[in-house]
Short mmCIF file of C-alpha atoms and ligand atoms in Angstrom, two decimals:
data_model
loop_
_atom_site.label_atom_id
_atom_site.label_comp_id
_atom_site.label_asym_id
_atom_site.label_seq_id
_atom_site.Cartn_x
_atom_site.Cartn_y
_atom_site.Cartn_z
CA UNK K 1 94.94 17.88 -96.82
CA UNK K 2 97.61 16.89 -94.57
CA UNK K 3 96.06 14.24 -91.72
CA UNK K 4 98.89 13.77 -89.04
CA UNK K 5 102.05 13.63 -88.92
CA UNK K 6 103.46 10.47 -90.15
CA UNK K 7 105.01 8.16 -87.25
CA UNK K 8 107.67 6.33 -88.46
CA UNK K 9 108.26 7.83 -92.31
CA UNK K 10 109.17 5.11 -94.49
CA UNK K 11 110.89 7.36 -96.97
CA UNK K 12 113.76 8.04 -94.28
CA UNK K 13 115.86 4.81 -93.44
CA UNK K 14 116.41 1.98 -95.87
CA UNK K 15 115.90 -1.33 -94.83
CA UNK K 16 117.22 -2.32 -98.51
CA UNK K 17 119.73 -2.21 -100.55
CA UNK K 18 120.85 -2.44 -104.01
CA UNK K 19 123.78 -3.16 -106.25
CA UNK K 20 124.91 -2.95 -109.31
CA UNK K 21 127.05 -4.56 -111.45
CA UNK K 22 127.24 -3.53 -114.89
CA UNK K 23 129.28 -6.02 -117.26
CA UNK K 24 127.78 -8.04 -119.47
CA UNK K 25 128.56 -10.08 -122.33
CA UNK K 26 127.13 -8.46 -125.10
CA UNK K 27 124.71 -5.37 -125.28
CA UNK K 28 121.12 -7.27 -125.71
CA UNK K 29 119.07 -5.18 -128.49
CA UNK K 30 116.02 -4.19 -126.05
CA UNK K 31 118.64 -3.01 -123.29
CA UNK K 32 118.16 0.40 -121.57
CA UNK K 33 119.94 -0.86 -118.25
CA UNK K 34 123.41 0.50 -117.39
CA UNK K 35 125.23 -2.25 -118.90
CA UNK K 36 128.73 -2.71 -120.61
CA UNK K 37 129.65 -5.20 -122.85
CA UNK K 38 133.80 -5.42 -123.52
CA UNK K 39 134.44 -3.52 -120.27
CA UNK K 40 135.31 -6.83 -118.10
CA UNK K 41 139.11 -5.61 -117.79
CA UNK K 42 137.67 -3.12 -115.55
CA UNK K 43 136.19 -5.46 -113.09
CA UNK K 44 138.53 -5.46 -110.53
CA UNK K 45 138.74 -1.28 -110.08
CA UNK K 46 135.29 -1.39 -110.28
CA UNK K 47 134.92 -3.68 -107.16
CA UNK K 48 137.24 -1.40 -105.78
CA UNK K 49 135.14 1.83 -106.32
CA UNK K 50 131.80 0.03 -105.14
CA UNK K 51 133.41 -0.74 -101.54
CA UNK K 52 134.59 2.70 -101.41
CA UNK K 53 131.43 4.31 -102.38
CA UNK K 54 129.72 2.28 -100.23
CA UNK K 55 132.09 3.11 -97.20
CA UNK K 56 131.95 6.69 -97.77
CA UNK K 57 128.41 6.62 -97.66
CA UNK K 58 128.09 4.33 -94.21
CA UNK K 59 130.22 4.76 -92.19
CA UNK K 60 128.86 1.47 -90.11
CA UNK K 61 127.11 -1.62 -90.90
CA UNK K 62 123.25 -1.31 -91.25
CA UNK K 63 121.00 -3.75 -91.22
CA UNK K 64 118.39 -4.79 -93.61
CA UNK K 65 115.65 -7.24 -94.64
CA UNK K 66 116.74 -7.46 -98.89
CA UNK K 67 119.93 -6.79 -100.70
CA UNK K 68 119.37 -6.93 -104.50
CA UNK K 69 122.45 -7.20 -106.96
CA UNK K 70 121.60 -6.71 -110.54
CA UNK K 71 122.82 -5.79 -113.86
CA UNK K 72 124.14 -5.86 -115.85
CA UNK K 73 125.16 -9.29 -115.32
CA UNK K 74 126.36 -9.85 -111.94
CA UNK K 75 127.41 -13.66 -113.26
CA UNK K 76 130.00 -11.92 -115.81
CA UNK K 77 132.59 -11.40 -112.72
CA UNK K 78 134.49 -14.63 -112.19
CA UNK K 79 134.43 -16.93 -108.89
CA UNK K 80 136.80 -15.00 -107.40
CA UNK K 81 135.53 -11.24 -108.19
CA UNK K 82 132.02 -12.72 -106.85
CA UNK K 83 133.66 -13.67 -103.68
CA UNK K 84 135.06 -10.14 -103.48
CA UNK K 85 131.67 -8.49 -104.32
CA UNK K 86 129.94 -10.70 -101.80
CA UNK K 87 132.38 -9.53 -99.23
CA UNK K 88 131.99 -5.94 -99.84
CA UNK K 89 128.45 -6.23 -99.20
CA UNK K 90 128.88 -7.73 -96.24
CA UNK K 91 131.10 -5.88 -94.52
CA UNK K 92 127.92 -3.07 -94.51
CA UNK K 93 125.54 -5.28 -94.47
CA UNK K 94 123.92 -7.28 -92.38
CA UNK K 95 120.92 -9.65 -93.22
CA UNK K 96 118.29 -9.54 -90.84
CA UNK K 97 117.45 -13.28 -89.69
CA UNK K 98 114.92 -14.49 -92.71
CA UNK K 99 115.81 -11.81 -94.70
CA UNK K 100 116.53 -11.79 -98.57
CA UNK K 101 119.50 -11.21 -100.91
CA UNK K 102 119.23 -12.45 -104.67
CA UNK K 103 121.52 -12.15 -107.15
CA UNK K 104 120.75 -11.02 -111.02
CA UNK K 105 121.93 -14.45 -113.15
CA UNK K 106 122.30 -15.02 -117.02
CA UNK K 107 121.48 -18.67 -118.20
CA UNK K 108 124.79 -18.10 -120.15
CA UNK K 109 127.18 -16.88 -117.43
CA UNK K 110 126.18 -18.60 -114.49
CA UNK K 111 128.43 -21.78 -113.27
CA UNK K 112 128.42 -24.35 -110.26
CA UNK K 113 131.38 -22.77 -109.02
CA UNK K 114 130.16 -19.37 -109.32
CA UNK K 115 126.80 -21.04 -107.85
CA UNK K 116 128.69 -22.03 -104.84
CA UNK K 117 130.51 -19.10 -103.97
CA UNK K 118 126.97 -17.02 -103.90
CA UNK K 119 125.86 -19.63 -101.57
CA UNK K 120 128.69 -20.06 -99.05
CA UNK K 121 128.27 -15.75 -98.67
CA UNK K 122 124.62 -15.79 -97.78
CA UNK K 123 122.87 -15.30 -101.17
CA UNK K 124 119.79 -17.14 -100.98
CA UNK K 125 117.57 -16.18 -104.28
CA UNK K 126 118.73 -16.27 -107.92
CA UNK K 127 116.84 -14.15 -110.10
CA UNK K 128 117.42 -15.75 -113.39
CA UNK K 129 116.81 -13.78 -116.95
CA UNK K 130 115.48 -16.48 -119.31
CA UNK K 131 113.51 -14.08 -121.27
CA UNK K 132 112.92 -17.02 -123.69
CA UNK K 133 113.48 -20.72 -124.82
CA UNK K 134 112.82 -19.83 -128.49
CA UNK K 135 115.76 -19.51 -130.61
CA UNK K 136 114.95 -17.49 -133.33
CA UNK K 137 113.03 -15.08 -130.48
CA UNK K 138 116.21 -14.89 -128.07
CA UNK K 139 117.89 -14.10 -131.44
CA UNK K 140 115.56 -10.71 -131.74
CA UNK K 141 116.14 -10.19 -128.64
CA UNK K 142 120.03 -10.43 -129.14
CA UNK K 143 120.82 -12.51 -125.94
CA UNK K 144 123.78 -14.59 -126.00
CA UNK K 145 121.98 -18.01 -124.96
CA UNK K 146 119.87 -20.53 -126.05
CA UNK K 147 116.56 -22.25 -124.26
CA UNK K 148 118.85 -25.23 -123.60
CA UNK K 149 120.92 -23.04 -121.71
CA UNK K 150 118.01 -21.70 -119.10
CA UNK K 151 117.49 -25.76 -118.23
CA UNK K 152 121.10 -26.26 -117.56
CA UNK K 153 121.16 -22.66 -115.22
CA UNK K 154 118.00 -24.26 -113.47
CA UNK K 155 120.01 -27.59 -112.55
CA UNK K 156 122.68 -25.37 -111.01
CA UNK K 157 120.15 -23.21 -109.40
CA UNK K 158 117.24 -25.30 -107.96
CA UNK K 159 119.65 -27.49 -106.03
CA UNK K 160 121.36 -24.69 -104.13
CA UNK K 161 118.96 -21.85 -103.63
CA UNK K 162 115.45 -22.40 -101.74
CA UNK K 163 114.07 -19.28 -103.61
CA UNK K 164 114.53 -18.28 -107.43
CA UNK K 165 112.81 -16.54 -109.94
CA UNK K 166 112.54 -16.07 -114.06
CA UNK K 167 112.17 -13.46 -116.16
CA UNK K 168 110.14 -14.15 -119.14
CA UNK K 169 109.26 -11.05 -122.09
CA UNK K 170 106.37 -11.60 -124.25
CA UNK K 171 105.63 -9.45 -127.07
CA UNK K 172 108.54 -9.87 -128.84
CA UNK K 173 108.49 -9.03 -132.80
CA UNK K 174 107.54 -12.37 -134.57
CA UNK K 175 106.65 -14.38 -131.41
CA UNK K 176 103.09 -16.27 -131.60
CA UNK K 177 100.73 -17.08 -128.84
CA UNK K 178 101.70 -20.81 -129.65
CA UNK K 179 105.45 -19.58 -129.37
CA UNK K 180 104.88 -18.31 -125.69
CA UNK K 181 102.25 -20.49 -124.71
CA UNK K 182 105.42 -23.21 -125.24
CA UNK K 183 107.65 -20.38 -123.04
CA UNK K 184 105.14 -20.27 -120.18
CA UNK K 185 105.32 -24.28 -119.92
CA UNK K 186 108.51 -24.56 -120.20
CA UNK K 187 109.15 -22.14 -117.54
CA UNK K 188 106.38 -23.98 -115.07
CA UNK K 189 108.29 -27.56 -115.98
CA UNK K 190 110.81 -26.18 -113.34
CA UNK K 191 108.09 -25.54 -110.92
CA UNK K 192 108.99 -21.71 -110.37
CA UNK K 193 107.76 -19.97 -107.09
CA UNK K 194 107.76 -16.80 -108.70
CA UNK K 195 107.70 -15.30 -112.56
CA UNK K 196 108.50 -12.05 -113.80
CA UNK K 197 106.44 -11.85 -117.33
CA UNK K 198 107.24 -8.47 -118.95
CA UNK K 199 105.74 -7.22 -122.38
CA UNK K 200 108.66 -6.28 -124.05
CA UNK K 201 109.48 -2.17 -124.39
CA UNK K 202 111.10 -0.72 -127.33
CA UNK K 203 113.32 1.95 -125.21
CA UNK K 204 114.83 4.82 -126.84
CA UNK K 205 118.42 4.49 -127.40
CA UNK K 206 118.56 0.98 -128.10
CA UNK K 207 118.91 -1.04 -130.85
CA UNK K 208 115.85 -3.02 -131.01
CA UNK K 209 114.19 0.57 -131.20
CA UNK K 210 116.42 1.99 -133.67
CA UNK K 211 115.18 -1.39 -135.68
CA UNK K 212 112.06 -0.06 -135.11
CA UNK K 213 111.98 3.46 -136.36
CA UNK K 214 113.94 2.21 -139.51
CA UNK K 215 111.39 -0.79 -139.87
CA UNK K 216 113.35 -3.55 -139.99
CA UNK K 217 111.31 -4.88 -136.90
CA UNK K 218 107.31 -5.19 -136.88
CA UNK K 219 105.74 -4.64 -133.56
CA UNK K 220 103.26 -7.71 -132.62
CA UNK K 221 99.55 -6.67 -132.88
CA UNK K 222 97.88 -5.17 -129.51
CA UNK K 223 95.44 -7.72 -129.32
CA UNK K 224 98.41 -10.31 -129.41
CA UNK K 225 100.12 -8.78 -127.03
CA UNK K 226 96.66 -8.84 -124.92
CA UNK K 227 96.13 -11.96 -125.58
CA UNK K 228 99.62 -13.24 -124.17
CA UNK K 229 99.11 -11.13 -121.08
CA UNK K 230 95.66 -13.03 -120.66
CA UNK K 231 97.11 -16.23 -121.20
CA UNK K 232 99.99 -15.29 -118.77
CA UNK K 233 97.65 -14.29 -115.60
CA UNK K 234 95.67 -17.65 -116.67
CA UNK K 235 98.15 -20.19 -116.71
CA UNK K 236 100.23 -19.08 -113.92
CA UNK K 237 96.90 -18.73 -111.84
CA UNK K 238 96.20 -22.41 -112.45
CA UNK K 239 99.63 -23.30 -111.61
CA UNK K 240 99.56 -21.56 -108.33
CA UNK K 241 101.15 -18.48 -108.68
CA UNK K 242 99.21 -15.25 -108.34
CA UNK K 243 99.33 -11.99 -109.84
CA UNK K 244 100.42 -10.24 -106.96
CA UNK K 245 102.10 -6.65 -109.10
CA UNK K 246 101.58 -5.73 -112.98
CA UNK K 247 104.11 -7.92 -114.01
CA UNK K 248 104.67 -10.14 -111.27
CA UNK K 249 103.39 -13.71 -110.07
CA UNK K 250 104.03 -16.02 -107.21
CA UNK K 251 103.13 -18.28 -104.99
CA UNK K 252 101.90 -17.38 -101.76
CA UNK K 253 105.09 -16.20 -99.48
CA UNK K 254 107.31 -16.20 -102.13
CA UNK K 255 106.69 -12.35 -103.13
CA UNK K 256 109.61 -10.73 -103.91
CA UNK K 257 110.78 -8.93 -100.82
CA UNK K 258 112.87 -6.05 -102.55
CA UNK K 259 110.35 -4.85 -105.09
CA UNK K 260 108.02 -5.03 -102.06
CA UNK K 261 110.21 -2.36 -100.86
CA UNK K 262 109.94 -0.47 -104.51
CA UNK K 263 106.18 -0.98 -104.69
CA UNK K 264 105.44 0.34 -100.82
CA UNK K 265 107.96 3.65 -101.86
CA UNK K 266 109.99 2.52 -98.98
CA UNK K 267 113.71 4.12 -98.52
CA UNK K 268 116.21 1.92 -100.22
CA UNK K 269 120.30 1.88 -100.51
CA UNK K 270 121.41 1.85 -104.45
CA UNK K 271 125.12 1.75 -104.97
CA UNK K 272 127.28 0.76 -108.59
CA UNK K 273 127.00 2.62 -111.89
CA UNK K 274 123.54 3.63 -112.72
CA UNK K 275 122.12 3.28 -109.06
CA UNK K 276 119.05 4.91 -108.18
CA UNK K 277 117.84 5.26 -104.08
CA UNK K 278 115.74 6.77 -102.09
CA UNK K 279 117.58 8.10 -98.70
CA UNK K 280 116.21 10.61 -95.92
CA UNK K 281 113.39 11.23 -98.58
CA UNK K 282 115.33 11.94 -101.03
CA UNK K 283 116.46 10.14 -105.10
CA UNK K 284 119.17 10.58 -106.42
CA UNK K 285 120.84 8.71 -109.30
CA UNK K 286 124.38 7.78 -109.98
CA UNK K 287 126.40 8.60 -113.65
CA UNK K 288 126.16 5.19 -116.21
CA UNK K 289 128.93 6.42 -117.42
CA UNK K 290 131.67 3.94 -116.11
CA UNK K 291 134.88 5.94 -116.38
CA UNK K 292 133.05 9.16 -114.55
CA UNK K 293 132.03 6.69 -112.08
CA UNK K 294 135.26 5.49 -111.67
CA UNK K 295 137.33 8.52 -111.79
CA UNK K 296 134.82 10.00 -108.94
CA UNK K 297 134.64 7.73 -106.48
CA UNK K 298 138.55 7.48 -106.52
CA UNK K 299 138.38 11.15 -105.84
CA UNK K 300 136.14 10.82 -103.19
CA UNK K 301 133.63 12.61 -104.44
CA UNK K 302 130.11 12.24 -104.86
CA UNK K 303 128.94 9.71 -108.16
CA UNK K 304 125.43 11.49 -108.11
CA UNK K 305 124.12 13.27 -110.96
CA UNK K 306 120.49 14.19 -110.13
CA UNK K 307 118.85 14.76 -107.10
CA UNK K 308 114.79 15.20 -105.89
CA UNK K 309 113.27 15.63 -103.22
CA UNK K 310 109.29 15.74 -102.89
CA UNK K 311 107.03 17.08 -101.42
CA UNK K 312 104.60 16.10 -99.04
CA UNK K 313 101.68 15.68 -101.60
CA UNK K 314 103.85 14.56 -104.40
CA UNK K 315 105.49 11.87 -101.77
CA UNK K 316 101.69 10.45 -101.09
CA UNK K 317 100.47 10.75 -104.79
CA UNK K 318 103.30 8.83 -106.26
CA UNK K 319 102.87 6.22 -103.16
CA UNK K 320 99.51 5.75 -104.64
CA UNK K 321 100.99 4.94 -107.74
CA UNK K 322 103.42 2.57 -106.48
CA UNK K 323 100.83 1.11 -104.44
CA UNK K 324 98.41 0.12 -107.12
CA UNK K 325 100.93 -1.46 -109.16
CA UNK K 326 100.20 -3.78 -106.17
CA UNK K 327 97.43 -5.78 -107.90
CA UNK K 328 96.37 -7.96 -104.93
CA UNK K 329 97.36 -5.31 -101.98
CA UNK K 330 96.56 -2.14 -103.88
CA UNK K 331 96.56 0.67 -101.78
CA UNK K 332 94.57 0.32 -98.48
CA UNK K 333 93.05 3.45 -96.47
CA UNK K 334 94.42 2.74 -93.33
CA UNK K 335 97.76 1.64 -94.14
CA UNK K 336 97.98 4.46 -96.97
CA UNK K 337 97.24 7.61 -94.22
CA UNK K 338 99.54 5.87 -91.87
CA UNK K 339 102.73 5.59 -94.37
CA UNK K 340 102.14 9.35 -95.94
CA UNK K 341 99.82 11.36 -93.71
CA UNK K 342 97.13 12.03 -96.55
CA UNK K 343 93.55 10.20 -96.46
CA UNK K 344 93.91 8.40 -99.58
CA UNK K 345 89.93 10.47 -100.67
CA UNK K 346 90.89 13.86 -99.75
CA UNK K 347 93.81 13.11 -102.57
CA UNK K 348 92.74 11.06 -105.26
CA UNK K 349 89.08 10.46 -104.61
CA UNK K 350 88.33 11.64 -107.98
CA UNK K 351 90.92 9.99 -109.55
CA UNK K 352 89.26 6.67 -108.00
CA UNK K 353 85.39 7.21 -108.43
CA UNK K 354 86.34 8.03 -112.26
CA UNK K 355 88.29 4.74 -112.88
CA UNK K 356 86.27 2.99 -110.39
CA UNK K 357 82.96 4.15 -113.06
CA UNK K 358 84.85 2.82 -116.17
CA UNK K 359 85.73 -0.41 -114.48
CA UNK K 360 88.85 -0.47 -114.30
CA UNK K 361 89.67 0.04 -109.96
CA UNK K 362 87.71 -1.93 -107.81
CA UNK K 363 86.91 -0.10 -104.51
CA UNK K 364 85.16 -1.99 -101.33
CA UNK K 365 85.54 0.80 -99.32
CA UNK K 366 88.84 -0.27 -97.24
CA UNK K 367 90.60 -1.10 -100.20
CA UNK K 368 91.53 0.09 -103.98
CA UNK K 369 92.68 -2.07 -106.45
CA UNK K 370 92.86 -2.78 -110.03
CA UNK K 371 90.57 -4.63 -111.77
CA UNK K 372 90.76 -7.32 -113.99
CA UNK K 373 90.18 -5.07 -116.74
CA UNK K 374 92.28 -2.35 -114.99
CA UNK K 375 95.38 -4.63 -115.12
CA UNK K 376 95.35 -4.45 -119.23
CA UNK K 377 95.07 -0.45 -118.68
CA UNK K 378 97.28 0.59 -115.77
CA UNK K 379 99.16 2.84 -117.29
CA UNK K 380 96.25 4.75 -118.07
CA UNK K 381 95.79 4.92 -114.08
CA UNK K 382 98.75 5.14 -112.76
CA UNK K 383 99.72 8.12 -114.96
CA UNK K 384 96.20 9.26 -113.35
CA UNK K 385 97.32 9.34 -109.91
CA UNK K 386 100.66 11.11 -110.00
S1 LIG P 1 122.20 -9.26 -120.12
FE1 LIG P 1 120.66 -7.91 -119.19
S2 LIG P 1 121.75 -6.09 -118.52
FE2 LIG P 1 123.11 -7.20 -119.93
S3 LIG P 1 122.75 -6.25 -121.90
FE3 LIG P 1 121.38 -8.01 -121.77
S4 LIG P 1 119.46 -7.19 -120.92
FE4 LIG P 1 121.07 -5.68 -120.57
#
């Protein structure tokens, strides 16, 4: 099934990077991340462990096109511990000219001076989690801000950084469609160039999903849910900003570059607590646990905890995946046998006539894609292809 031999393999040298930093104010109730609330003491040795992880691991400075630091809240460190992060980073890495770094930010934590010191170091995107502007929502949600607070972030942002985004979660227990309808305006007031709208996930583990099980929480209705994912693509169409991944909208050029990365199952750096990457075609995943993480990277040893490497096939199936999460790009032929050596038919044209049938890829040939319909089902696809 193999084609040829792939030229350049993207799954062997990263041209990203990310980082994580894992304090945060309070443990939000829907929060599966590797985040610490009452853990800021440890700041400092944590900044401390990063640089040496990430010196042990390259030996000299790489270039790339996107660094990503998230959270966690990367905003929780203070001026001075952001200057310090900043500075680890880029004594490994180096930005190629046009190329991306944002910055995780909490409408809470983030302040002009720790605005500034992300800008004099080279950030130049703030990725800012709203979530919401409704109170008694944000409240579900446990966040430690209010909608007033996501304005006042924007004034500090918008100013300083030519690119930003918002995160946005709809589907949150009690929320009506009038409730985010008011969200989604809100949000395009501020004349985003690029949203993040994500249906909210009741993870195992956390508390919003222990709420759950022990019904103190009522899920909203499918067909709400639906319907705010319709009103989502529709409204942020208007406004300018397409649909360009599942959960994902922007305006043209203002993609963003490090999910790009995710999406195309490119090689990435991941360093901090929790990181994942995907090195010499390999993933591995760091410990969340913070003291293990700690302790290890003192010792000089290796914070890794689980390692895989795929095969061939898999490699090219899950690229497929990836790929149609895509849902302007999708997957195209050429580009798809080019990146992983399979013809895209040979491997999943069943997969694609079937879904194709039911309406939910569209297929001219050179390109696959989800549908309109398809978006509202991907799971059911994407599971499909891998
Ligand atoms: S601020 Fe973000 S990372 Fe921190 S607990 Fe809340 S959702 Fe998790």
């Amino acid at each position: 099934m193999i084609d040829r031999v792939v030229q350049s393999p993207p799954w062997l040298s990263p041209r990203a990077a990310y980082i994580h930093v894992p304090f945060c104010k309070h443990k939000c109730g829907y929060c599966d991340f590797a985040s610490l609330a009452g853990q800021d003491h440890q700041a400092d040795r944590y900044l401390a462990a990063l640089a040496r992880e990430i010196r042990d691991q390259l030996a000299e400075p790489c270039q790339v096109d996107s660094i990503f630091v998230g959270g966690g809240t990367p905003t929780r460190l203070t001026p001075d511990q952001l200057a310090r992060l900043t500075g680890i980073i880029r004594d490994r890495f180096i930005l190629t000219p046009g190329g991306e770094w944002t910055v995780e930010a909490n409408p809470g934590t983030l302040d002009a001076a720790k605005a500034d010191v992300l800008l004099e170091s080279g950030v130049n995107r703030i990725s800012l989690g709203a979530q919401s502007y409704q109170p008694g929502l944000l409240q579900t949600l446990e966040r430690e801000h209010g909608g007033d607070d996501v304005d006042r972030a924007l004034e500090i942002v918008r100013p300083r950084f030519g690119r930003w985004s918002m995160d946005l979660i709809f589907g949150v227990p009690g929320a009506s469609i009038e409730q985010w309808q008011d969200d989604l305006d809100r949000a395009l007031r501020s004349q985003p160039e690029h949203l993040s709208c994500y249906g909210l996930v009741y993870e195992k583990g956390t508390e919003l999903h222990r709420a759950l099980r022990e019904q103190k929480v009522v899920p909203v209705e499918e067909s709400l849910e639906r319907e705010m994912q319709e009103v989502t693509i529709d409204r942020l169409r208007y406004a300018g900003l397409a649909q360009y991944e599942i959960s994902n909208f922007a305006c043209p050029g203002h993609e963003c570059r490090h999910n790009l990365v995710y999406w195309a199952n490119d090689a990435y750096h991941g360093f901090g607590l929790g990181a994942a990457r995907y090195v010499e075609g390999v993933r591995s995943v760091n410990t969340r646990e913070l003291s293990a993480y700690l302790k290890r990277v003192e010792a000089g040893e290796s914070a890794v905890t689980a390692t895989e490497r795929l095969g061939p096939e898999e490699r090219a199936r899950e690229t497929a995946m990836l790929m149609t999460r895509r849902t302007s790009l999708g997957i195209e032929r050429g580009e798809f046998l080019e990146r992983t050596g399979f013809e895209l038919d040979a491997l999943l044209g069943e997969v694609i006539a079937r879904f194709t049938a039911r309406g939910l890829l569209e297929d001219d040939g050179r390109r696959v894609r989800l549908s309109a319909e398809g978006v509202f089902l991907a799971d059911l696809v994407l599971r499909e292809m891998v």
